[in-house]
Amino acid sequence: MSVQDDLWFDPSKCFIAGKWVAPAGGETLSLENPSDGSEIARIARGGRTDVDAAAHAAMNGEWGRKTALERGRILTRIGQLVLERVDELARLEAADVGKPLKQARADAVALARYMEFYGGAADKIHGETIPYLDGYTVYTLREPHGVTGHIVPWNYPMQIIGRSVGGALTMGNAAVLKPAEEACLTALAFAAIAQEAGLPEGALNVVPGLGEEAGAALSSHPDINHISFTGSVGVGVLIQKAAAENIVPVTLELGGKSPQIVFEDADLDAALPFLVNAGVQNAGQTCSASSRILVQRGIYDKLTAMMAERYRALKVGPAMADLDVGPLISARQKEIVEGFVSHADPAHILAQASVVDSAPEGGHYFPPTLYGGIDPDDPLAQNEIFGPVQAIIPFDTEAEALKIANGTAYGLVASIWTRDGARQMRLAKAIKSGQVFINNYGAGGGVELPFGGVGKSGHGRAKGFEALYGFSVLKTVAAHHG
Ligand code: NAD
């Protein structure tokens, strides 16, 4: 079965005002299959004119006038249709992103879950009454921003669209979505499904294209009232500057260098799959990847040996072979990852996974690599590599572990592995991070759990109810009635 069999929409078009339209500039871009380097499809090279049309359609759509109950029902229906198409969506995402089919399937199920969660939440968010002076009644209303812009990356398109566009639609906002030029098929599929579920025209518009063209046009557009950006720190800075020109709020979900701290009293067998999987899932191209493993000296030899054995058993190959790890997204991403490791001392390599012989020549394969004995200031322990590379850092005391954990520019996710309850509580408070896991690690999961960063990991919260506060504006009404 080829990817083309799963394309029931035209991938070379934009989706604007409920219609599939060719980009105004008439140009298309090549979409590559990272598993073998072949062209999957031609996608629209959208630009300023298309973003203009999308913003206009979003402003004039009827979505904002629907009741919360009606919105919730449509979002829930989208979730049901996503579930019915899980296999097609999984194949599209696997071909487009290069992730193993089982991961792509989990992402499709997560997209459905976002729609179910937000569909159920739509009529449960409300304002409050505030006791005030005698003769007054004061209450607050939660209102939509209006038109929201969503710029998403290529690593988890379905999950990120679910949390970003899903949250915005819940609160009655319209959305203009700019998917990544490297992977945008499921964004278009999602628009087709949403339309089938009854989402009115204009509520969701999709303009594929290059970041510096369609993305820049969207982030600087005067009719966009809120921007959600998920991607790199460098582009996040540009987005925040563009939003500042129009004085609109932004949510920035950026990178990470997330640590897992393993103490001597931890259950190592329970920790092991989380320690490794959080580093190699999606070939390490996960914002919340755990690329630093802090290990207390007394268990250092034992745990590094356990992790090394697991690394050696990992198989890397094409997405459709559904192995442990797929290719990186592009030749460029492979160059970036190789650039980082080329500066590292090969003597610190503890283990590497293997790429299967049948992996096609044109694929962008990089074997997951485990480094040990890494200094906390080493570039491997400081920079977000965005590839399947983990650095193990030894430590002696809790204070030292905390200092290392907090010793990067990022703060997205962290985990603590220990049976000591007091230590769990102390560290959960002291770690600078948007999420802290105790005796588990939730890379990417948890629709219900507020997610976001501190420091260079960004600001604002996605997921859960918390995201819905960000996707709405609070209005205070003070009535004087004597
Ligand atoms: P990227 O910043 O290059 O691209 C992300 C999106 O921004 C794409 O849609 C791209 O087209 C667009 N873009 C690029 N230049 C732009 C510009 N000048 N103006 C407007 N839009 C522009 O990031 P990437 O390489 O695609 O993704 C990797 C990064 O994303 C990593 O740093 C990773 O940590 C981060 N990420 C974070 C999260 C999170 O939730 N925190 C999730 C996934 C990825």
Short mmCIF file of C-alpha atoms and ligand atoms in Angstrom, two decimals:
data_model
loop_
_atom_site.label_atom_id
_atom_site.label_comp_id
_atom_site.label_asym_id
_atom_site.label_seq_id
_atom_site.Cartn_x
_atom_site.Cartn_y
_atom_site.Cartn_z
CA MET A 1 0.00 0.00 0.00
CA SER A 2 1.45 3.43 -0.92
CA VAL A 3 0.90 6.71 0.87
CA GLN A 4 -1.09 7.94 -2.11
CA ASP A 5 -3.78 5.38 -1.26
CA ASP A 6 -4.34 7.17 2.05
CA LEU A 7 -4.58 10.66 0.55
CA TRP A 8 -8.33 11.24 0.26
CA PHE A 9 -7.70 15.02 0.05
CA ASP A 10 -5.47 17.01 -2.30
CA PRO A 11 -2.19 17.66 -0.41
CA SER A 12 -1.13 20.38 -2.86
CA LYS A 13 -3.91 22.69 -1.71
CA CYS A 14 -4.51 25.04 1.20
CA PHE A 15 -7.74 24.64 3.19
CA ILE A 16 -9.37 28.07 3.46
CA ALA A 17 -12.99 28.93 4.28
CA GLY A 18 -13.98 25.29 4.05
CA LYS A 19 -12.56 24.88 0.52
CA TRP A 20 -9.44 23.27 -0.94
CA VAL A 21 -7.70 26.03 -2.86
CA ALA A 22 -4.41 26.26 -4.74
CA PRO A 23 -1.91 28.66 -3.16
CA ALA A 24 -2.12 32.14 -4.70
CA GLY A 25 1.49 31.92 -5.90
CA GLY A 26 0.71 28.67 -7.73
CA GLU A 27 3.85 26.97 -6.40
CA THR A 28 4.31 23.67 -4.59
CA LEU A 29 7.05 22.18 -2.41
CA SER A 30 8.35 18.63 -2.31
CA LEU A 31 7.44 16.54 0.74
CA GLU A 32 10.04 13.89 1.50
CA ASN A 33 9.70 10.44 3.03
CA PRO A 34 12.53 10.40 5.64
CA SER A 35 12.68 6.60 5.57
CA ASP A 36 13.94 6.43 1.97
CA GLY A 37 14.33 10.00 0.66
CA SER A 38 11.57 9.65 -1.95
CA GLU A 39 8.97 12.33 -2.69
CA ILE A 40 5.64 11.52 -1.01
CA ALA A 41 3.64 14.41 -2.40
CA ARG A 42 3.75 18.02 -3.54
CA ILE A 43 2.40 20.44 -0.93
CA ALA A 44 1.23 24.03 -1.27
CA ARG A 45 3.78 26.80 -0.90
CA GLY A 46 1.39 29.16 0.84
CA GLY A 47 2.31 32.80 1.40
CA ARG A 48 1.04 36.16 2.59
CA THR A 49 -1.99 36.26 0.25
CA ASP A 50 -3.15 32.82 1.43
CA VAL A 51 -2.65 33.77 5.08
CA ASP A 52 -4.68 36.93 4.43
CA ALA A 53 -7.52 34.90 2.95
CA ALA A 54 -7.37 32.42 5.83
CA ALA A 55 -7.41 35.17 8.49
CA HIS A 56 -10.35 36.82 6.73
CA ALA A 57 -12.28 33.54 6.56
CA ALA A 58 -11.53 32.91 10.24
CA MET A 59 -12.76 36.38 11.26
CA ASN A 60 -16.04 35.96 9.45
CA GLY A 61 -16.87 32.37 10.34
CA GLU A 62 -19.81 31.33 12.50
CA TRP A 63 -17.86 29.23 15.03
CA GLY A 64 -17.63 31.97 17.65
CA ARG A 65 -21.43 32.31 17.64
CA LYS A 66 -22.07 28.64 18.47
CA THR A 67 -22.96 27.72 22.03
CA ALA A 68 -20.36 25.94 24.15
CA LEU A 69 -22.48 22.79 24.02
CA GLU A 70 -22.58 22.86 20.20
CA ARG A 71 -18.84 23.39 20.03
CA GLY A 72 -18.25 20.54 22.41
CA ARG A 73 -20.40 18.17 20.38
CA ILE A 74 -18.55 18.97 17.16
CA LEU A 75 -15.13 18.56 18.79
CA THR A 76 -16.21 15.23 20.25
CA ARG A 77 -17.45 14.17 16.81
CA ILE A 78 -14.06 15.09 15.33
CA GLY A 79 -12.50 12.81 17.96
CA GLN A 80 -14.78 9.96 16.93
CA LEU A 81 -13.94 10.37 13.24
CA VAL A 82 -10.23 10.50 14.05
CA LEU A 83 -10.59 7.20 15.89
CA GLU A 84 -12.34 5.68 12.87
CA ARG A 85 -9.40 6.74 10.69
CA VAL A 86 -6.60 5.92 13.11
CA ASP A 87 -4.89 3.48 10.75
CA GLU A 88 -4.90 5.85 7.76
CA LEU A 89 -3.68 8.74 9.92
CA ALA A 90 -0.96 6.55 11.42
CA ARG A 91 0.28 5.53 7.97
CA LEU A 92 0.32 9.15 6.80
CA GLU A 93 2.23 10.32 9.89
CA ALA A 94 4.67 7.40 9.71
CA ALA A 95 5.44 8.09 6.04
CA ASP A 96 5.69 11.84 6.59
CA VAL A 97 7.66 12.00 9.86
CA GLY A 98 9.50 8.66 9.66
CA LYS A 99 8.25 7.47 13.04
CA PRO A 100 7.51 3.77 13.59
CA LEU A 101 3.87 2.92 12.88
CA LYS A 102 3.05 2.08 16.51
CA GLN A 103 4.21 5.54 17.61
CA ALA A 104 2.26 7.18 14.78
CA ARG A 105 -0.81 5.20 15.82
CA ALA A 106 -0.39 6.35 19.43
CA ASP A 107 -0.21 9.94 18.16
CA ALA A 108 -3.46 9.51 16.21
CA VAL A 109 -5.16 8.11 19.30
CA ALA A 110 -3.82 11.07 21.29
CA LEU A 111 -5.30 13.46 18.71
CA ALA A 112 -8.68 11.80 19.19
CA ARG A 113 -8.24 12.00 22.95
CA TYR A 114 -7.56 15.77 22.76
CA MET A 115 -10.81 16.23 20.86
CA GLU A 116 -12.72 14.11 23.38
CA PHE A 117 -11.18 15.91 26.34
CA TYR A 118 -11.73 19.38 24.90
CA GLY A 119 -15.15 18.46 23.53
CA GLY A 120 -16.15 17.54 27.08
CA ALA A 121 -14.54 20.66 28.53
CA ALA A 122 -16.16 23.18 26.17
CA ASP A 123 -19.23 23.83 28.38
CA LYS A 124 -17.42 23.48 31.70
CA ILE A 125 -15.27 26.60 31.58
CA HIS A 126 -16.96 29.67 32.97
CA GLY A 127 -16.45 32.96 34.71
CA GLU A 128 -17.10 33.81 38.37
CA THR A 129 -19.07 36.23 40.46
CA ILE A 130 -17.01 38.53 42.65
CA PRO A 131 -18.30 39.95 45.97
CA TYR A 132 -17.95 43.73 45.67
CA LEU A 133 -19.41 46.97 47.04
CA ASP A 134 -23.00 47.20 48.20
CA GLY A 135 -25.33 47.73 45.23
CA TYR A 136 -23.08 46.01 42.68
CA THR A 137 -23.09 42.66 40.97
CA VAL A 138 -19.74 41.78 39.43
CA TYR A 139 -18.98 38.80 37.26
CA THR A 140 -16.39 37.66 34.75
CA LEU A 141 -16.84 36.23 31.27
CA ARG A 142 -14.35 34.02 29.44
CA GLU A 143 -14.38 35.11 25.83
CA PRO A 144 -12.42 33.92 22.78
CA HIS A 145 -9.46 35.95 21.50
CA GLY A 146 -10.92 35.82 18.00
CA VAL A 147 -8.53 34.50 15.34
CA THR A 148 -5.68 32.37 16.63
CA GLY A 149 -2.53 31.47 14.70
CA HIS A 150 -0.88 28.06 15.19
CA ILE A 151 2.63 27.39 13.93
CA VAL A 152 3.62 23.78 14.56
CA PRO A 153 6.75 21.68 14.00
CA TRP A 154 7.20 18.36 12.22
CA ASN A 155 7.97 16.02 15.10
CA TYR A 156 4.47 15.36 16.52
CA PRO A 157 2.07 17.08 14.11
CA MET A 158 -1.08 15.28 15.27
CA GLN A 159 -0.44 15.65 18.98
CA ILE A 160 0.53 19.31 18.71
CA ILE A 161 -2.41 20.17 16.46
CA GLY A 162 -4.69 18.42 18.97
CA ARG A 163 -3.51 20.42 21.93
CA SER A 164 -3.07 23.73 20.12
CA VAL A 165 -5.90 23.96 17.60
CA GLY A 166 -8.14 21.79 19.81
CA GLY A 167 -7.74 24.12 22.79
CA ALA A 168 -8.33 27.24 20.72
CA LEU A 169 -11.49 25.90 19.05
CA THR A 170 -12.90 24.83 22.42
CA MET A 171 -13.05 28.43 23.58
CA GLY A 172 -14.75 29.63 20.38
CA ASN A 173 -11.66 30.93 18.61
CA ALA A 174 -11.14 30.41 14.90
CA ALA A 175 -7.77 29.03 13.85
CA VAL A 176 -5.25 29.48 11.08
CA LEU A 177 -2.78 26.60 11.12
CA LYS A 178 0.68 26.66 9.51
CA PRO A 179 2.07 23.12 9.61
CA ALA A 180 5.77 22.42 9.13
CA GLU A 181 7.04 22.17 5.57
CA GLU A 182 8.73 18.84 6.46
CA ALA A 183 5.50 17.11 7.56
CA CYS A 184 2.03 18.46 6.94
CA LEU A 185 -0.18 15.62 5.67
CA THR A 186 -2.02 14.96 8.92
CA ALA A 187 -2.72 18.68 9.37
CA LEU A 188 -4.58 18.61 6.07
CA ALA A 189 -6.24 15.29 6.92
CA PHE A 190 -7.37 16.79 10.22
CA ALA A 191 -9.00 19.72 8.40
CA ALA A 192 -10.85 17.28 6.12
CA ILE A 193 -12.05 15.25 9.11
CA ALA A 194 -13.10 18.36 11.04
CA GLN A 195 -15.18 19.52 8.09
CA GLU A 196 -16.83 16.10 7.85
CA ALA A 197 -17.63 16.33 11.58
CA GLY A 198 -19.49 19.59 11.01
CA LEU A 199 -16.89 22.23 11.86
CA PRO A 200 -18.26 25.30 10.08
CA GLU A 201 -16.29 26.99 7.33
CA GLY A 202 -13.68 29.47 8.48
CA ALA A 203 -13.28 27.86 11.92
CA LEU A 204 -10.09 26.07 10.85
CA ASN A 205 -7.91 27.08 7.93
CA VAL A 206 -4.64 25.40 6.97
CA VAL A 207 -1.91 27.17 5.03
CA PRO A 208 1.14 24.95 4.42
CA GLY A 209 4.35 26.62 3.34
CA LEU A 210 7.80 27.71 4.38
CA GLY A 211 8.43 29.17 7.83
CA GLU A 212 9.95 32.38 6.55
CA GLU A 213 7.02 32.90 4.15
CA ALA A 214 3.67 31.52 5.40
CA GLY A 215 4.90 31.31 9.03
CA ALA A 216 6.26 34.85 9.11
CA ALA A 217 3.12 36.17 7.39
CA LEU A 218 0.93 34.49 10.01
CA SER A 219 2.91 35.62 13.05
CA SER A 220 2.94 39.26 11.89
CA HIS A 221 -0.62 39.39 10.58
CA PRO A 222 -2.61 42.30 12.08
CA ASP A 223 -5.83 40.27 12.25
CA ILE A 224 -4.38 37.45 14.33
CA ASN A 225 -5.28 37.91 18.00
CA HIS A 226 -3.24 35.13 19.60
CA ILE A 227 -0.28 33.04 18.44
CA SER A 228 0.68 29.56 19.59
CA PHE A 229 4.12 28.55 18.46
CA THR A 230 5.80 25.20 18.98
CA GLY A 231 9.33 24.93 17.68
CA SER A 232 12.89 26.12 18.13
CA VAL A 233 14.12 28.85 20.45
CA GLY A 234 15.50 30.89 17.52
CA VAL A 235 12.18 31.03 15.69
CA GLY A 236 10.35 31.52 19.02
CA VAL A 237 12.27 34.78 19.46
CA LEU A 238 11.14 35.96 15.99
CA ILE A 239 7.53 35.01 16.77
CA GLN A 240 7.54 36.90 20.07
CA LYS A 241 9.00 39.98 18.37
CA ALA A 242 6.39 39.82 15.59
CA ALA A 243 3.61 39.45 18.16
CA ALA A 244 4.98 42.42 20.11
CA GLU A 245 4.48 44.65 17.05
CA ASN A 246 0.76 43.84 17.11
CA ILE A 247 0.54 43.55 20.94
CA VAL A 248 -0.93 40.06 20.85
CA PRO A 249 -0.33 37.27 23.38
CA VAL A 250 1.88 34.33 22.47
CA THR A 251 2.34 30.86 23.82
CA LEU A 252 5.82 29.53 23.16
CA GLU A 253 6.50 25.79 23.46
CA LEU A 254 10.22 25.54 22.76
CA GLY A 255 13.03 23.10 23.40
CA GLY A 256 14.42 21.24 26.38
CA LYS A 257 17.31 19.38 27.96
CA SER A 258 15.18 17.43 30.37
CA PRO A 259 16.90 15.47 33.16
CA GLN A 260 15.97 12.23 34.89
CA ILE A 261 17.63 11.92 38.29
CA VAL A 262 18.19 8.39 39.55
CA PHE A 263 19.07 7.88 43.23
CA GLU A 264 20.65 4.81 44.78
CA ASP A 265 17.36 3.68 46.38
CA ALA A 266 15.41 3.76 43.07
CA ASP A 267 13.69 0.75 41.53
CA LEU A 268 16.08 0.41 38.61
CA ASP A 269 14.07 -2.21 36.76
CA ALA A 270 11.04 0.06 36.80
CA ALA A 271 13.12 3.07 35.75
CA LEU A 272 15.04 1.42 32.91
CA PRO A 273 12.42 1.49 30.11
CA PHE A 274 11.52 5.11 30.93
CA LEU A 275 15.15 6.19 31.04
CA VAL A 276 15.91 4.82 27.58
CA ASN A 277 12.58 5.36 25.85
CA ALA A 278 12.45 9.03 26.83
CA GLY A 279 15.73 9.50 24.97
CA VAL A 280 15.10 7.50 21.81
CA GLN A 281 11.34 7.86 21.23
CA ASN A 282 10.73 9.51 17.85
CA ALA A 283 14.50 9.24 17.26
CA GLY A 284 15.07 11.73 20.08
CA GLN A 285 13.17 14.42 18.15
CA THR A 286 10.90 15.18 21.07
CA CYS A 287 10.82 18.53 22.86
CA SER A 288 10.44 16.69 26.16
CA ALA A 289 13.07 14.07 25.32
CA SER A 290 15.15 13.21 28.35
CA SER A 291 18.65 13.73 27.05
CA ARG A 292 20.35 13.94 30.47
CA ILE A 293 20.39 11.03 32.90
CA LEU A 294 21.82 11.96 36.30
CA VAL A 295 22.93 8.84 38.18
CA GLN A 296 24.08 8.61 41.80
CA ARG A 297 27.59 7.22 42.04
CA GLY A 298 26.72 4.05 44.03
CA ILE A 299 24.54 2.65 41.21
CA TYR A 300 26.44 4.23 38.34
CA ASP A 301 28.15 1.06 37.02
CA LYS A 302 25.04 -1.09 37.41
CA LEU A 303 22.64 1.35 35.75
CA THR A 304 24.94 2.32 32.89
CA ALA A 305 25.40 -1.38 32.10
CA MET A 306 21.62 -1.90 32.12
CA MET A 307 21.06 1.08 29.81
CA ALA A 308 23.88 0.04 27.48
CA GLU A 309 22.40 -3.44 27.10
CA ARG A 310 19.05 -1.95 26.18
CA TYR A 311 20.65 0.40 23.63
CA ARG A 312 22.44 -2.50 21.92
CA ALA A 313 19.10 -4.29 21.51
CA LEU A 314 17.40 -1.32 19.78
CA LYS A 315 16.71 -1.72 16.06
CA VAL A 316 16.59 1.29 13.76
CA GLY A 317 14.86 1.15 10.38
CA PRO A 318 12.11 2.48 8.12
CA ALA A 319 8.86 3.70 9.69
CA MET A 320 6.75 1.03 8.02
CA ALA A 321 8.97 -1.76 9.39
CA ASP A 322 7.71 -0.59 12.81
CA LEU A 323 10.94 -1.18 14.71
CA ASP A 324 12.11 0.64 17.85
CA VAL A 325 13.42 3.77 16.16
CA GLY A 326 12.93 5.38 12.72
CA PRO A 327 15.09 7.81 10.74
CA LEU A 328 15.64 11.47 11.53
CA ILE A 329 13.32 13.84 9.69
CA SER A 330 15.80 15.14 7.10
CA ALA A 331 19.37 15.20 5.86
CA ARG A 332 19.69 18.59 7.54
CA GLN A 333 18.59 17.24 10.92
CA LYS A 334 21.06 14.36 10.55
CA GLU A 335 23.85 16.87 9.86
CA ILE A 336 22.86 18.84 12.98
CA VAL A 337 22.94 15.71 15.19
CA GLU A 338 26.22 14.51 13.66
CA GLY A 339 27.65 18.00 14.21
CA PHE A 340 26.95 17.75 17.95
CA VAL A 341 28.44 14.30 18.38
CA SER A 342 31.48 15.06 16.21
CA HIS A 343 32.71 17.31 19.02
CA ALA A 344 32.19 14.62 21.68
CA ASP A 345 34.95 12.30 22.83
CA PRO A 346 34.19 8.82 21.35
CA ALA A 347 35.81 7.26 24.41
CA HIS A 348 32.65 8.22 26.33
CA ILE A 349 30.36 6.15 24.08
CA LEU A 350 28.87 3.34 26.19
CA ALA A 351 26.66 1.78 23.53
CA GLN A 352 25.00 2.31 20.17
CA ALA A 353 21.91 0.82 18.58
CA SER A 354 22.10 -0.76 15.14
CA VAL A 355 20.54 0.28 11.86
CA VAL A 356 19.05 -2.76 10.11
CA ASP A 357 20.68 -3.83 6.84
CA SER A 358 17.42 -3.44 4.96
CA ALA A 359 17.16 0.29 5.81
CA PRO A 360 16.99 2.15 2.46
CA GLU A 361 20.09 4.10 1.38
CA GLY A 362 18.24 7.39 1.02
CA GLY A 363 16.85 7.35 4.60
CA HIS A 364 18.27 9.63 7.30
CA TYR A 365 19.28 7.01 9.85
CA PHE A 366 21.30 7.79 12.95
CA PRO A 367 21.94 5.05 15.54
CA PRO A 368 20.87 6.00 19.08
CA THR A 369 24.04 6.66 21.05
CA LEU A 370 24.57 6.53 24.81
CA TYR A 371 27.37 8.57 26.38
CA GLY A 372 28.64 8.05 29.93
CA GLY A 373 30.82 9.98 32.36
CA ILE A 374 29.75 13.31 30.91
CA ASP A 375 30.57 16.56 32.69
CA PRO A 376 27.50 18.75 33.43
CA ASP A 377 29.05 21.63 31.45
CA ASP A 378 29.89 19.49 28.43
CA PRO A 379 28.08 20.63 25.23
CA LEU A 380 26.42 17.17 25.14
CA ALA A 381 24.85 17.96 28.52
CA GLN A 382 23.93 21.55 27.70
CA ASN A 383 22.60 21.70 24.12
CA GLU A 384 19.34 20.37 22.80
CA ILE A 385 20.56 17.87 20.19
CA PHE A 386 17.13 16.77 18.91
CA GLY A 387 18.41 13.34 18.03
CA PRO A 388 18.69 9.99 19.87
CA VAL A 389 21.65 10.91 22.04
CA GLN A 390 21.67 10.64 25.84
CA ALA A 391 24.36 11.81 28.21
CA ILE A 392 24.78 10.09 31.59
CA ILE A 393 26.15 12.39 34.29
CA PRO A 394 27.31 10.97 37.66
CA PHE A 395 26.60 12.79 40.95
CA ASP A 396 27.14 12.17 44.67
CA THR A 397 24.63 14.23 46.69
CA GLU A 398 21.07 15.48 46.33
CA ALA A 399 22.31 19.07 46.35
CA GLU A 400 24.69 18.32 43.51
CA ALA A 401 21.97 16.58 41.51
CA LEU A 402 19.68 19.59 41.91
CA LYS A 403 22.41 21.99 40.80
CA ILE A 404 23.08 19.90 37.67
CA ALA A 405 19.37 19.46 36.90
CA ASN A 406 18.82 23.22 37.06
CA GLY A 407 22.08 23.99 35.28
CA THR A 408 20.87 24.52 31.70
CA ALA A 409 18.97 27.31 29.95
CA TYR A 410 15.91 25.06 29.65
CA GLY A 411 13.18 23.80 31.99
CA LEU A 412 10.53 21.64 30.34
CA VAL A 413 10.29 18.23 32.04
CA ALA A 414 12.21 16.44 34.80
CA SER A 415 11.86 13.23 36.71
CA ILE A 416 13.04 11.94 40.07
CA TRP A 417 13.59 8.23 40.71
CA THR A 418 13.73 7.51 44.43
CA ARG A 419 11.71 5.74 47.14
CA ASP A 420 12.42 8.56 49.62
CA GLY A 421 9.16 10.52 49.92
CA ALA A 422 10.69 13.59 51.54
CA ARG A 423 13.31 13.79 48.80
CA GLN A 424 10.59 13.48 46.17
CA MET A 425 8.75 16.47 47.66
CA ARG A 426 11.87 18.60 48.16
CA LEU A 427 13.11 18.10 44.63
CA ALA A 428 9.70 18.43 42.95
CA LYS A 429 9.57 21.94 44.44
CA ALA A 430 13.18 22.89 43.78
CA ILE A 431 13.53 21.73 40.18
CA LYS A 432 12.99 24.51 37.64
CA SER A 433 10.73 22.86 35.13
CA GLY A 434 7.17 22.96 33.78
CA GLN A 435 6.50 19.34 34.68
CA VAL A 436 8.09 17.04 37.27
CA PHE A 437 7.45 13.30 37.27
CA ILE A 438 8.12 11.11 40.31
CA ASN A 439 9.06 7.51 39.54
CA ASN A 440 7.85 7.80 35.94
CA TYR A 441 8.49 9.95 32.90
CA GLY A 442 5.81 11.19 30.54
CA ALA A 443 7.48 12.26 27.33
CA GLY A 444 4.69 13.88 25.36
CA GLY A 445 1.80 12.02 26.99
CA GLY A 446 -0.94 13.27 29.28
CA VAL A 447 -3.66 15.20 27.45
CA GLU A 448 -5.07 16.26 30.83
CA LEU A 449 -1.77 17.51 32.29
CA PRO A 450 -0.75 21.16 31.85
CA PHE A 451 2.47 21.27 29.86
CA GLY A 452 4.98 23.99 29.06
CA GLY A 453 8.30 25.42 30.00
CA VAL A 454 10.28 27.87 32.05
CA GLY A 455 13.41 29.66 30.86
CA LYS A 456 14.24 28.99 27.21
CA SER A 457 11.69 26.18 27.10
CA GLY A 458 9.08 28.90 26.63
CA HIS A 459 6.02 30.23 28.41
CA GLY A 460 2.30 29.62 28.52
CA ARG A 461 0.68 26.25 29.08
CA ALA A 462 -0.72 23.74 26.63
CA LYS A 463 -2.89 20.71 27.47
CA GLY A 464 -5.44 20.22 30.23
CA PHE A 465 -7.91 22.85 31.37
CA GLU A 466 -5.06 25.27 31.95
CA ALA A 467 -4.59 25.74 28.19
CA LEU A 468 -8.19 26.91 27.90
CA TYR A 469 -7.49 29.90 30.14
CA GLY A 470 -4.72 30.92 27.74
CA PHE A 471 -7.03 30.54 24.76
CA SER A 472 -9.56 32.95 26.27
CA VAL A 473 -9.73 36.51 27.54
CA LEU A 474 -11.28 37.41 30.86
CA LYS A 475 -13.79 40.25 30.81
CA THR A 476 -15.02 41.79 34.08
CA VAL A 477 -18.57 43.13 34.17
CA ALA A 478 -19.49 45.40 37.07
CA ALA A 479 -23.21 46.28 37.26
CA HIS A 480 -24.38 49.02 39.62
CA HIS A 481 -28.02 48.50 40.49
CA GLY A 482 -28.26 50.21 43.85
P1 NAD B 1 11.42 25.39 13.81
O1 NAD B 1 11.35 26.47 14.82
O2 NAD B 1 12.45 25.49 12.76
O3 NAD B 1 10.03 25.25 13.02
C1 NAD B 1 8.79 25.16 13.70
C2 NAD B 1 7.72 25.83 12.85
O4 NAD B 1 8.04 27.20 12.71
C3 NAD B 1 7.59 25.26 11.43
O5 NAD B 1 6.22 25.25 11.05
C4 NAD B 1 8.33 26.29 10.59
O6 NAD B 1 7.88 26.36 9.26
C5 NAD B 1 8.00 27.57 11.34
N1 NAD B 1 8.92 28.67 11.10
C6 NAD B 1 10.25 28.59 10.76
N2 NAD B 1 10.75 29.83 10.59
C7 NAD B 1 9.75 30.70 10.83
C8 NAD B 1 9.65 32.13 10.81
N3 NAD B 1 10.68 32.90 10.50
N4 NAD B 1 8.46 32.69 11.14
C9 NAD B 1 7.39 31.92 11.46
N5 NAD B 1 7.42 30.57 11.46
C10 NAD B 1 8.58 29.97 11.15
O7 NAD B 1 11.55 24.10 14.66
P2 NAD B 1 11.74 22.62 14.15
O8 NAD B 1 13.14 22.41 13.75
O9 NAD B 1 10.69 22.34 13.13
O10 NAD B 1 11.38 21.81 15.47
C11 NAD B 1 12.34 21.51 16.40
C12 NAD B 1 12.25 22.39 17.62
O11 NAD B 1 10.91 22.43 18.11
C13 NAD B 1 13.07 21.84 18.76
O12 NAD B 1 13.78 22.88 19.38
C14 NAD B 1 12.04 21.28 19.72
O13 NAD B 1 12.42 21.20 21.04
C15 NAD B 1 10.90 22.19 19.51
N6 NAD B 1 9.64 21.55 19.90
C16 NAD B 1 9.05 21.91 21.07
C17 NAD B 1 7.88 21.31 21.49
C18 NAD B 1 7.23 21.72 22.79
O14 NAD B 1 6.08 21.38 23.00
N7 NAD B 1 7.90 22.42 23.68
C19 NAD B 1 7.29 20.33 20.70
C20 NAD B 1 7.90 19.96 19.52
C21 NAD B 1 9.09 20.60 19.12
#
